[in-house]
C-alpha positions as a printed Julia matrix, in Angstrom:
190×3 Matrix{Float64}:
  78.63  -118.13  118.64
  81.16  -120.93  118.21
  84.93  -120.55  118.25
  85.25  -121.43  114.56
  82.65  -118.86  113.57
  84.42  -116.21  115.69
  87.73  -116.97  114.0
  86.64  -117.56  110.42
  83.24  -115.89  110.12
  80.25  -117.48  108.43
  80.83  -120.59  106.32
  80.91  -120.64  102.54
  77.66  -122.57  102.62
  75.92  -119.87  104.71
  77.18  -117.04  102.51
  76.4   -118.8    99.24
  72.89  -119.71  100.44
  72.35  -116.06  101.32
  73.61  -115.06   97.86
  71.2   -117.54   96.27
  68.29  -115.96   98.1
  69.33  -112.39   97.29
  69.83  -112.94   93.53
  67.0   -115.47   93.21
  69.37  -118.28   92.29
  69.46  -121.98   93.08
  71.84  -123.36   95.7
  72.91  -126.89   94.74
  74.47  -129.12   97.4
  77.34  -131.09   95.97
  77.35  -134.11   98.19
  80.32  -136.37   98.79
  82.26  -136.02   95.51
  81.15  -132.67   94.15
  81.29  -129.22   95.72
  78.3   -127.0    96.33
  77.41  -124.43   93.69
  75.07  -121.55   92.99
  73.27  -121.38   89.66
  71.61  -118.14   88.61
  69.74  -117.33   85.43
  70.43  -114.15   83.46
  68.34  -114.05   80.31
  69.03  -117.25   78.44
  72.26  -117.99   80.26
  73.07  -119.95   83.39
  75.77  -118.38   85.56
  77.44  -120.93   87.85
  79.48  -120.13   90.96
  81.6   -122.89   92.47
  85.06  -123.75   93.73
  87.72  -126.11   92.45
  91.1   -127.24   93.76
  94.5   -127.46   92.09
  97.27  -129.59   93.55
 100.77  -128.15   93.28
 102.4   -131.28   94.64
 102.77  -130.36   98.3
  99.79  -128.06   98.67
  96.3   -127.68   97.32
  95.02  -124.27   96.22
  91.26  -123.69   96.18
  89.86  -121.26   93.62
  86.49  -119.53   93.44
  85.14  -119.38   89.92
  82.11  -118.1    88.11
  81.29  -119.12   84.56
  78.59  -118.8    81.97
  78.68  -120.7    78.67
  77.28  -118.84   75.68
  77.17  -119.01   71.89
  80.18  -117.05   70.6
  79.54  -116.58   66.85
  82.66  -114.56   66.03
  85.18  -116.25   68.35
  85.9   -113.0    70.21
  88.14  -113.58   73.23
  89.46  -111.32   75.97
  91.31  -111.48   79.27
  91.46  -108.73   81.88
  93.29  -108.64   85.19
  94.88  -106.13   87.54
  98.39  -104.96   86.7
 101.13  -106.45   88.83
 104.76  -105.72   89.6
 106.02  -107.27   86.37
 103.35  -105.9    84.02
 105.43  -102.99   82.71
 108.4   -105.27   82.09
 106.2   -107.78   80.25
 104.77  -104.97   78.09
 108.3   -103.93   77.13
 108.86  -107.5    75.91
 105.76  -107.36   73.74
 102.87  -108.46   75.93
  99.57  -107.08   74.63
  97.8   -104.45   76.73
  94.97  -102.67   74.95
  94.07   -99.27   76.33
  90.43   -98.24   76.2
  91.1    -94.53   76.69
  89.82   -94.23   80.26
  92.12   -93.4    83.16
  92.57   -94.8    85.81
  91.15   -97.99   84.23
  93.97   -98.18   81.65
  96.52   -97.63   84.41
  95.12  -100.38   86.67
  94.3   -103.23   84.28
  95.89  -105.38   81.58
  93.5   -106.13   78.7
  94.26  -108.69   76.02
  92.07  -110.01   73.25
  91.51  -111.06   69.69
  90.03  -107.78   68.39
  91.18  -104.4    69.72
  88.13  -102.56   68.34
  85.76  -104.95   70.1
  87.82  -104.73   73.3
  87.38  -100.97   73.31
  83.66  -101.38   72.58
  83.2   -103.91   75.39
  85.08  -101.85   77.96
  83.5    -98.57   76.83
  80.68   -99.5    79.2
  81.1    -97.47   82.41
  79.04  -100.09   84.27
  81.36  -102.94   83.23
  84.47  -100.89   84.08
  83.02   -99.96   87.48
  82.08  -103.57   88.3
  85.57  -104.75   87.35
  87.24  -101.98   89.37
  85.23  -103.02   92.47
  86.89  -106.46   92.45
  90.02  -106.47   94.64
  91.3   -109.46   92.63
  90.11  -110.35   89.17
  90.95  -112.65   86.3
  88.02  -112.34   83.9
  88.04  -113.81   80.4
  86.33  -115.64   77.62
  87.59  -119.2    77.84
  86.34  -121.93   75.49
  83.07  -120.12   74.67
  82.25  -119.3    78.25
  82.59  -116.16   80.28
  84.97  -117.14   83.07
  86.23  -115.64   86.34
  88.61  -117.31   88.79
  90.69  -116.19   91.77
  92.56  -118.11   94.48
  90.7   -118.62   97.74
  87.05  -118.98   98.67
  85.03  -115.78   98.31
  82.71  -115.44  101.3
  81.62  -111.85  100.72
  77.97  -111.64   99.57
  78.32  -108.11   98.19
  81.39  -109.03   96.15
  79.64  -112.12   94.77
  76.56  -110.07   93.85
  78.79  -107.6    91.98
  80.41  -110.51   90.12
  77.01  -111.85   89.1
  76.06  -108.35   87.92
  79.35  -108.14   85.97
  78.5   -111.39   84.19
  75.02  -110.16   83.26
  76.26  -106.77   82.01
  79.08  -108.37   80.03
  76.82  -110.96   78.38
  74.35  -108.21   77.43
  77.15  -106.02   76.02
  78.6   -108.97   74.05
  75.13  -109.46   72.52
  74.89  -105.79   71.53
  78.32  -106.15   69.87
  77.32  -109.31   67.98
  79.83  -111.4    69.93
  77.2   -113.43   71.8
  73.81  -114.72   70.82
  70.63  -114.49   72.85
  70.18  -118.24   72.82
  71.3   -120.55   75.53
  74.17  -122.87   74.64
  73.55  -126.61   74.77
  75.75  -127.07   77.86
  75.04  -128.38   81.35
  77.26  -127.45   84.31
């Protein structure tokens, strides 16, 4: 075992290839100008896992993201993330935080969205709540008619990535049941 592998563990490429095999997805090598990605099919939707970088001037921050475009007939949007140190202060100044009526979920997460009734319906799913709670870091939302997850760093944990893929599938299915997604693939290529 090499020194690098001892220090940093398996590479992103190794882990993501393993993920591709385990969820029956396609591993796509990016080449010189594009990063590698994993593309998995859930029903009519393509779920894409990749990384992207943001320059802050002096440093570059790499993010892991997962996304799945879909047809969003009613324009329903949501954002969910773990509460932080300033969450209570922000709520006092008027930041939205919809409670779904389930502790400790309401205690641990901030939920924002365009329709409080639909937010409660979406997060009434124990499976979705459990999959969200299993993520140590999460920023999960509907962004420009795609289901979208992003966190800083490169996720190299196969089990965590499998849970994220499952979260995407469960959420897309629940959005369909609610009438906030259609069971037709969008005309988008990633």
